[in-house]
GROMACS .gro file of C-alpha atoms in nm:
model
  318
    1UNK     CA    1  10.507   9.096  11.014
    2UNK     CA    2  10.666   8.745  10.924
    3UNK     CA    3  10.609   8.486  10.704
    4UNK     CA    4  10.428   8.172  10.793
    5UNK     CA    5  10.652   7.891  10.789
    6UNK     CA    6  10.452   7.558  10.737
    7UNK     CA    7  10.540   7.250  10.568
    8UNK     CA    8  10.580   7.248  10.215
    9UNK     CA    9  10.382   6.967  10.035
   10UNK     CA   10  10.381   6.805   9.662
   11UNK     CA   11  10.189   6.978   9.412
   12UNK     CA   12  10.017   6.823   9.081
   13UNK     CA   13   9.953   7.072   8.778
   14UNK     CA   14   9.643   7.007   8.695
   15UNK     CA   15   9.592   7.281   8.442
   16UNK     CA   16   9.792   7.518   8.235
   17UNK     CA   17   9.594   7.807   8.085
   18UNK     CA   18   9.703   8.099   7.833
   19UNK     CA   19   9.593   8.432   7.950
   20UNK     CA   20   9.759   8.665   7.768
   21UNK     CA   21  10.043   8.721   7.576
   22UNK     CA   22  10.350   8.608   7.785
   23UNK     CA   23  10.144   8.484   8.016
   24UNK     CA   24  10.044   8.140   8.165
   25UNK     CA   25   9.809   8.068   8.466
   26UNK     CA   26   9.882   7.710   8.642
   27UNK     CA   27   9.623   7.526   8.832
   28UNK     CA   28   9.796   7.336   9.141
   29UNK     CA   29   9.618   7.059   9.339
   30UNK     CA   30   9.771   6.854   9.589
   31UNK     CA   31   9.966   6.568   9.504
   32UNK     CA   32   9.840   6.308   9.787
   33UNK     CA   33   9.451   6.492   9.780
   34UNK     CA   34   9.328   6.589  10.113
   35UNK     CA   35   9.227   6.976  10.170
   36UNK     CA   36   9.518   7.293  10.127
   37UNK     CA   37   9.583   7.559  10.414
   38UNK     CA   38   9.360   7.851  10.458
   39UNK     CA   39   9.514   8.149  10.286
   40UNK     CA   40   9.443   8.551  10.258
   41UNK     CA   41   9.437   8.801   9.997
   42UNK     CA   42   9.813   8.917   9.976
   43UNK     CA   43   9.951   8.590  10.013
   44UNK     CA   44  10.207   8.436   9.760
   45UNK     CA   45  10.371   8.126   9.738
   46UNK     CA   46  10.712   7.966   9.633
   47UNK     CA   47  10.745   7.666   9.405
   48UNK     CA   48  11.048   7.448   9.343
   49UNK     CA   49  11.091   7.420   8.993
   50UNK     CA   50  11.207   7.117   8.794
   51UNK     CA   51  11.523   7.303   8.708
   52UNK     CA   52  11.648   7.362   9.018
   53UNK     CA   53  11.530   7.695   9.139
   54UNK     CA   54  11.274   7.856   9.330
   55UNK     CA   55  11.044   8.127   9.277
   56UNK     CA   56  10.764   8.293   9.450
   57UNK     CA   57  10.427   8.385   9.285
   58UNK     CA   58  10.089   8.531   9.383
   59UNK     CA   59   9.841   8.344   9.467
   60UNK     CA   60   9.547   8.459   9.280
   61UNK     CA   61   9.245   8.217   9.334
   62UNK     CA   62   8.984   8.197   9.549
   63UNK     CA   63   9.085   8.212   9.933
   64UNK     CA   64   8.765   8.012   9.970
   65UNK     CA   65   8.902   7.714   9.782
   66UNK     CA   66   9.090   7.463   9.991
   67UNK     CA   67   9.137   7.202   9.682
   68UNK     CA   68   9.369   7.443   9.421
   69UNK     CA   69   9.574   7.714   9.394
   70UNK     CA   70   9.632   7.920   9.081
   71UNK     CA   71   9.903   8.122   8.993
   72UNK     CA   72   9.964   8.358   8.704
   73UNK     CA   73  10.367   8.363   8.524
   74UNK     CA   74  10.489   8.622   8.324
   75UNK     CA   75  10.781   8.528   8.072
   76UNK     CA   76  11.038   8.738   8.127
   77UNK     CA   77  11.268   8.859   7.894
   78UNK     CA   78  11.537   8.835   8.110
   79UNK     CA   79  11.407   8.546   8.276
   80UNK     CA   80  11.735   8.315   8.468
   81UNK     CA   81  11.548   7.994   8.407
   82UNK     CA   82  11.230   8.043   8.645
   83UNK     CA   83  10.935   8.172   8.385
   84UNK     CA   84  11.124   8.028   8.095
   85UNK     CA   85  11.120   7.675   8.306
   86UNK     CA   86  10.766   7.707   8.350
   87UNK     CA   87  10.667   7.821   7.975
   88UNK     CA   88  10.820   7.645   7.812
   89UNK     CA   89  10.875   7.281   7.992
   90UNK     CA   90  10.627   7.227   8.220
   91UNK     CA   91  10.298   6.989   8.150
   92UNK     CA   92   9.958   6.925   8.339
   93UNK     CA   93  10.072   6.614   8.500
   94UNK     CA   94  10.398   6.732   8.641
   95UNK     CA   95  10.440   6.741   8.999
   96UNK     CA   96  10.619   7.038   9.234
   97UNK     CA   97  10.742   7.061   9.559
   98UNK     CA   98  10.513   7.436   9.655
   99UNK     CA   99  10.561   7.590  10.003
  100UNK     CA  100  10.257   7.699  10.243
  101UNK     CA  101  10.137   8.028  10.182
  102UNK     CA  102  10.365   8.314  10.314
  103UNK     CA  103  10.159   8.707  10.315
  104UNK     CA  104  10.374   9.009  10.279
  105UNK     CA  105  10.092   9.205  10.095
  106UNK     CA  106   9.780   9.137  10.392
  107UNK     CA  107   9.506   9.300  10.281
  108UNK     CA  108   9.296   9.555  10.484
  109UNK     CA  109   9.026   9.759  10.293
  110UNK     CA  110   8.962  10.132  10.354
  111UNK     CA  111   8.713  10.236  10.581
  112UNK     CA  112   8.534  10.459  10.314
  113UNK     CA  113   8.748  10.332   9.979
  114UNK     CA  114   8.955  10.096   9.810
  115UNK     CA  115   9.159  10.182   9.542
  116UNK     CA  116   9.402   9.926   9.343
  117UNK     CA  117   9.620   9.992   9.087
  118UNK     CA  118   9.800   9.725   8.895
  119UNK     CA  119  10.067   9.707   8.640
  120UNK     CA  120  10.044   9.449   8.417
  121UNK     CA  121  10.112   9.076   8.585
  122UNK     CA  122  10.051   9.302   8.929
  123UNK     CA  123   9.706   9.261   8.898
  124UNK     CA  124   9.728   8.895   9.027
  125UNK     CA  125   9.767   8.959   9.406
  126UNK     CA  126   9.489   9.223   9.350
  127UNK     CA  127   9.236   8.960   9.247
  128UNK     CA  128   9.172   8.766   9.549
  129UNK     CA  129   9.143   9.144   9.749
  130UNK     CA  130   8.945   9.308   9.458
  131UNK     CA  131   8.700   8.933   9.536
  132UNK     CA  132   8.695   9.016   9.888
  133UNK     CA  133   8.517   9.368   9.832
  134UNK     CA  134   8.300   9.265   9.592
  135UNK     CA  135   8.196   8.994   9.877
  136UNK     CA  136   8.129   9.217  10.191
  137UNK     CA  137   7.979   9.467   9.958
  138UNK     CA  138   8.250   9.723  10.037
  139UNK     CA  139   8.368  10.053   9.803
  140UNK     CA  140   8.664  10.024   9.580
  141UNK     CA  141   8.787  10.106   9.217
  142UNK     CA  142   9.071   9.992   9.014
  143UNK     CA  143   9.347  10.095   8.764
  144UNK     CA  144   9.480   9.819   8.554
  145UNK     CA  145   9.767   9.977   8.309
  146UNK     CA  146   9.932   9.740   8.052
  147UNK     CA  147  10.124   9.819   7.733
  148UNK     CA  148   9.818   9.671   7.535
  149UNK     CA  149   9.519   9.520   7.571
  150UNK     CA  150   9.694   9.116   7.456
  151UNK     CA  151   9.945   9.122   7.755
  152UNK     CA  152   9.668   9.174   7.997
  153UNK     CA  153   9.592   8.875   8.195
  154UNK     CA  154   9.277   8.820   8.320
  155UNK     CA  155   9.068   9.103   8.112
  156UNK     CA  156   8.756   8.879   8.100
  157UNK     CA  157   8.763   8.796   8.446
  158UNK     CA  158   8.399   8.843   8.616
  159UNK     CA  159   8.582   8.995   8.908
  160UNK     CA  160   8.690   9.308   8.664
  161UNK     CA  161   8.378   9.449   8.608
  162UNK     CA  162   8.208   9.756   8.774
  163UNK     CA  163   8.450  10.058   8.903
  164UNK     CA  164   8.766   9.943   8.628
  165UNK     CA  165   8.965  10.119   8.448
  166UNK     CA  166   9.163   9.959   8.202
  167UNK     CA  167   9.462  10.198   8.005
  168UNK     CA  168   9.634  10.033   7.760
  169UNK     CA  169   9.970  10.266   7.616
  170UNK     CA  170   9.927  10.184   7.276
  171UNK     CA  171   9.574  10.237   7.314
  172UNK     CA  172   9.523  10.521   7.523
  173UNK     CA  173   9.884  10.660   7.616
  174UNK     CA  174  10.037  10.706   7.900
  175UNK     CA  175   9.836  10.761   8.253
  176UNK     CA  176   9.877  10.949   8.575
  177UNK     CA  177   9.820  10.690   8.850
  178UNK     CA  178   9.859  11.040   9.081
  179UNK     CA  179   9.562  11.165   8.900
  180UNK     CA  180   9.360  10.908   8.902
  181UNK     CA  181   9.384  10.874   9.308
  182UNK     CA  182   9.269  11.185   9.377
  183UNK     CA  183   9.217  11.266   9.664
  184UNK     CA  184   9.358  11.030   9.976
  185UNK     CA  185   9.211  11.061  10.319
  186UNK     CA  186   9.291  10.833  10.612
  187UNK     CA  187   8.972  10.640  10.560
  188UNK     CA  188   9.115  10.512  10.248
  189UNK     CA  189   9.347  10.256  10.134
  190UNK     CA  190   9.574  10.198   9.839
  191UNK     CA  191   9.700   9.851   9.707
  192UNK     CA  192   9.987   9.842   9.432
  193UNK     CA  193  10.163   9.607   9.238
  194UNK     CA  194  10.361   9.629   8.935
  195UNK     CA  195  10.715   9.773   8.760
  196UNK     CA  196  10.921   9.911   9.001
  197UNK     CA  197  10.892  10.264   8.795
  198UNK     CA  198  10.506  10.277   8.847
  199UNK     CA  199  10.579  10.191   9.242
  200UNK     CA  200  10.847  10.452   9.296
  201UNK     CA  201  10.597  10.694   9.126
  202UNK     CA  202  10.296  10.602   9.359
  203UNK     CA  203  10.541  10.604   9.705
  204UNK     CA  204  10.669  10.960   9.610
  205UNK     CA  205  10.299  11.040   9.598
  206UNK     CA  206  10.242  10.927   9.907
  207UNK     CA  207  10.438  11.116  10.111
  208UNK     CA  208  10.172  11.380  10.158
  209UNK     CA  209   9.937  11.124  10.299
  210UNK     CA  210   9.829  10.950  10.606
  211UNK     CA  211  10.070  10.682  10.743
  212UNK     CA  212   9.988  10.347  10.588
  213UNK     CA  213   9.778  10.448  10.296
  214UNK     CA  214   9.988  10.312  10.050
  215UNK     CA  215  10.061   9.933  10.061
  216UNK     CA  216  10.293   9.792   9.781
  217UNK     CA  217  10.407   9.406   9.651
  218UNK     CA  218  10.721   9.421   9.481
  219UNK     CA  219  10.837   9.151   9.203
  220UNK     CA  220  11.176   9.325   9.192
  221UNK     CA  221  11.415   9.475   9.403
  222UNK     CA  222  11.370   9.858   9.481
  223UNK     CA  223  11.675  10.023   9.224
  224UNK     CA  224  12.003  10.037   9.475
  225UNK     CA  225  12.122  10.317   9.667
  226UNK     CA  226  12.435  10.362   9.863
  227UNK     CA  227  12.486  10.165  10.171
  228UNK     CA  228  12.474  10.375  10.524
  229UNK     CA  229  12.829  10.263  10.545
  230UNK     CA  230  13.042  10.050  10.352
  231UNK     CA  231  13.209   9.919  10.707
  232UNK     CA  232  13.201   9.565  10.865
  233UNK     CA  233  13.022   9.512  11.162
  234UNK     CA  234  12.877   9.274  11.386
  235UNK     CA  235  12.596   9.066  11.416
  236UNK     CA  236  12.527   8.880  11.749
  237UNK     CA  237  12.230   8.605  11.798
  238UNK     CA  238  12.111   8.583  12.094
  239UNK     CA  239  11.918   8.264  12.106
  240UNK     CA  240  12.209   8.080  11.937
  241UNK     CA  241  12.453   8.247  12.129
  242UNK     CA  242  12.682   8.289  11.805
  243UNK     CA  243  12.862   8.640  11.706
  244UNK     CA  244  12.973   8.709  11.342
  245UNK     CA  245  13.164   8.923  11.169
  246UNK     CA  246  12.975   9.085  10.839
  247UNK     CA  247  13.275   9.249  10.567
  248UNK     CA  248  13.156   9.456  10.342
  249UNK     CA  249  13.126   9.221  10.066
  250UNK     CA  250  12.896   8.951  10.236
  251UNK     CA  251  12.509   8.951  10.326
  252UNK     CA  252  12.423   8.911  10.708
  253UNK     CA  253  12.237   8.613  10.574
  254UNK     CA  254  12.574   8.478  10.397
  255UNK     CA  255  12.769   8.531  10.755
  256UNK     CA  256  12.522   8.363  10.948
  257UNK     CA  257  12.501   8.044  10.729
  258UNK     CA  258  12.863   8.003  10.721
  259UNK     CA  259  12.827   8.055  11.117
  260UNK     CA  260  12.616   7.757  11.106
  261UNK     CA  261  12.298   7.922  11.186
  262UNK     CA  262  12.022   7.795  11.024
  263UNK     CA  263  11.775   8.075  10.848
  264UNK     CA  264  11.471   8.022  10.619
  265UNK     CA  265  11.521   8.191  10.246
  266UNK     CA  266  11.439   8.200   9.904
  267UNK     CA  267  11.508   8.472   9.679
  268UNK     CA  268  11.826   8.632   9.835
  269UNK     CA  269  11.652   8.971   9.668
  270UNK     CA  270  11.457   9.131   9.967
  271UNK     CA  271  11.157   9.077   9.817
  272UNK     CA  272  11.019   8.782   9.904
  273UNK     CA  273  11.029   8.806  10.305
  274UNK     CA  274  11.151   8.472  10.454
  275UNK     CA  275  11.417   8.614  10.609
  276UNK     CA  276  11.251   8.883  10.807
  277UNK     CA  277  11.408   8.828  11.147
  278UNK     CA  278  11.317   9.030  11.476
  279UNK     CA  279  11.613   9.322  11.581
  280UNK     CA  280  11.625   9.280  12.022
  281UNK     CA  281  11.886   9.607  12.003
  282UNK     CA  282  12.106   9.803  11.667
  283UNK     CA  283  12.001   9.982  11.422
  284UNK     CA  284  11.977   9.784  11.062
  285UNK     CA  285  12.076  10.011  10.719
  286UNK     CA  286  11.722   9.830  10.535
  287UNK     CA  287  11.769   9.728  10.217
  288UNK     CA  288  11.485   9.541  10.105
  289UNK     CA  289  11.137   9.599   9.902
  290UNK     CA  290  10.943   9.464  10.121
  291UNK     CA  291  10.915   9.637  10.404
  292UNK     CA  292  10.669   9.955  10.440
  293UNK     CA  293  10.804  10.308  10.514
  294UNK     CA  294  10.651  10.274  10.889
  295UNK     CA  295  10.794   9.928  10.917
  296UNK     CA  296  11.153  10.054  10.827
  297UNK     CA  297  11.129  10.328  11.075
  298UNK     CA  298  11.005  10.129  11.335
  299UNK     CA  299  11.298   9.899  11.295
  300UNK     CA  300  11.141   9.571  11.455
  301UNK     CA  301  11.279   9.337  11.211
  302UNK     CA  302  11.527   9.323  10.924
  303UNK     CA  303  11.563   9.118  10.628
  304UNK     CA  304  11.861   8.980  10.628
  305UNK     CA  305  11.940   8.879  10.279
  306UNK     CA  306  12.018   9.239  10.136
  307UNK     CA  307  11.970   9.477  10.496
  308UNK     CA  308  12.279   9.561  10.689
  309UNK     CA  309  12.363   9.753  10.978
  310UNK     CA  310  12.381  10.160  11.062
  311UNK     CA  311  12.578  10.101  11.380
  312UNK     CA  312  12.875   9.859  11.456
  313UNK     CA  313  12.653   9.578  11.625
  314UNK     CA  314  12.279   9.452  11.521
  315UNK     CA  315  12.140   9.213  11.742
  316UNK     CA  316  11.899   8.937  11.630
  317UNK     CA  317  11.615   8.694  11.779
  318UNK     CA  318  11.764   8.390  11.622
   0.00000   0.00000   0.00000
């Protein structure tokens, strides 16, 4: 699983809309005109924002449409600069540099069922999947769980009707995600996307079911544990031919820059996957939110920007 890796291109903002409390939608059409790249349900994108950073956000439009993108923001309270940026200083008009679609989150229904469950701004990669059933006609149901009913984007959507249920705390109280699942077989499929608390919930409730039922998107980092071991090692790449030393205090991705080797990133979180690179031999200590349970254990690639290593050497395709 990597992340596509096409050319980024100038963006125009060609719409700003208010969709709930805290929460801003941003129509994006190119620059320069002409058509955009075919996307899939899942997919996200990263935008370089007038203030100097970049951030990544779901894409949660119509795969269909090759002339705009949308993108829901939530303002964080804790926001560095990225949803503050965008709240508060940017206008239809303004122009962005936006990378090509990257999909960490690729959607496959269930053979028999579909079932989503989104926490508050995690229902916008769910959109374009929750679309894609409604188009081939196929069985699914959704949980949409917000702390009330004003902070929940996209409520009047035509895409949220039929098999919803919508469970605003203030309104309703808490709910049990667990509960509402059911029962999982291998003929169905789960999609999350929300806090990290409501993800660690639904991936301890996995563990009982078939391999790959549960497929998550992550806007923040899984809560630490303890590294494998706090040792240096080494990373050697053998395409570049160059060997460096990781201590204990620096990222693989860190090493390998100062090295001189050139690696795609963005959030330098493990959650946005640019730096998913391919392991040829070593075994990596994983680190990151994006990768799935399977994925970790199979150990084909790492990402680099948080991941580190569980034996003395890791050796990487680059």
């Amino acid at each position: 699983m990597g992340p596509q890796t096409d050319q980024s291109r100038r963006m125009r903002v060609t719409g700003l809309r208010w969709e709930a409390e805290g929460v801003c939608s941003l129509e994006l059409r190119p620059a320069e005109g002409g058509p955009l790249p075919v996307w899939e349900a899942g997919a996200h994108i990263g935008i370089r924002l007038g203030n100097g950073m970049e951030r990544t956000y779901s894409l949660c439009s119509d795969p269909a449409d090759t002339s705009k993108w949308r993108v829901a923001v939530l303002r964080q309270r804790s926001s560095r600069g990225g949803s503050r940026w965008i709240h508060e200083r940017l206008r239809p008009g303004d122009v962005l540099t936006v990378d090509a679609p990257a999909n960490n989150f690729p959607f496959a229904p269930g053979r028999d069922l579909t079932l989503f469950v989104a926490g508050g701004i995690g229902i916008t990669p769910l959109l374009p999947m929750i679309r894609e059933c409604r188009a081939a006609g196929r069985p699914w149901r959704l949980l949409y769980l917000g702390r009330s009913l004003d902070r929940m984007a996209f409520l009047g959507d035509p895409l949220l009707t039929g098999p919803v249920d919508i469970v605003a705390e203030d309104r309703d109280g808490r709910a049990d995600p667990a509960r509402w699942l059911g029962r999982v077989t291998e003929a169905t499929r789960v999609y999350a996307c929300g806090p990290e608390g409501l993800l660690s919930a639904l991936d301890e409730s996995s563990l009982g079911w078939p391999p790959g039922t549960l497929r998550v998107e992550r806007f923040q980092a899984r809560a630490a544990t303890g590294p494998v071991s706090a040792e240096a090692f080494e990373v050697e790449c053998r395409r570049s031919g160059v060997t460096v030393a990781v201590d204990p205090e620096t990222s693989v991705l860190a090493a390998l820059e100062t090295a001189g080797v050139a690696v795609a990133s963005s959030c330098r979180e493990g959650i946005c996957g640019s730096c998913e690179t391919p392991v040829i031999d070593g075994e990596p200590d994983h680190r990151d939110s994006v990768l799935s349970r399977e994925e970790r254990a199979a150990n084909e690639t790492v990402l680099i920007c948080v991941s580190r290593a569980r034996t003395p050497r890791l050796v990487l395709d680059l």
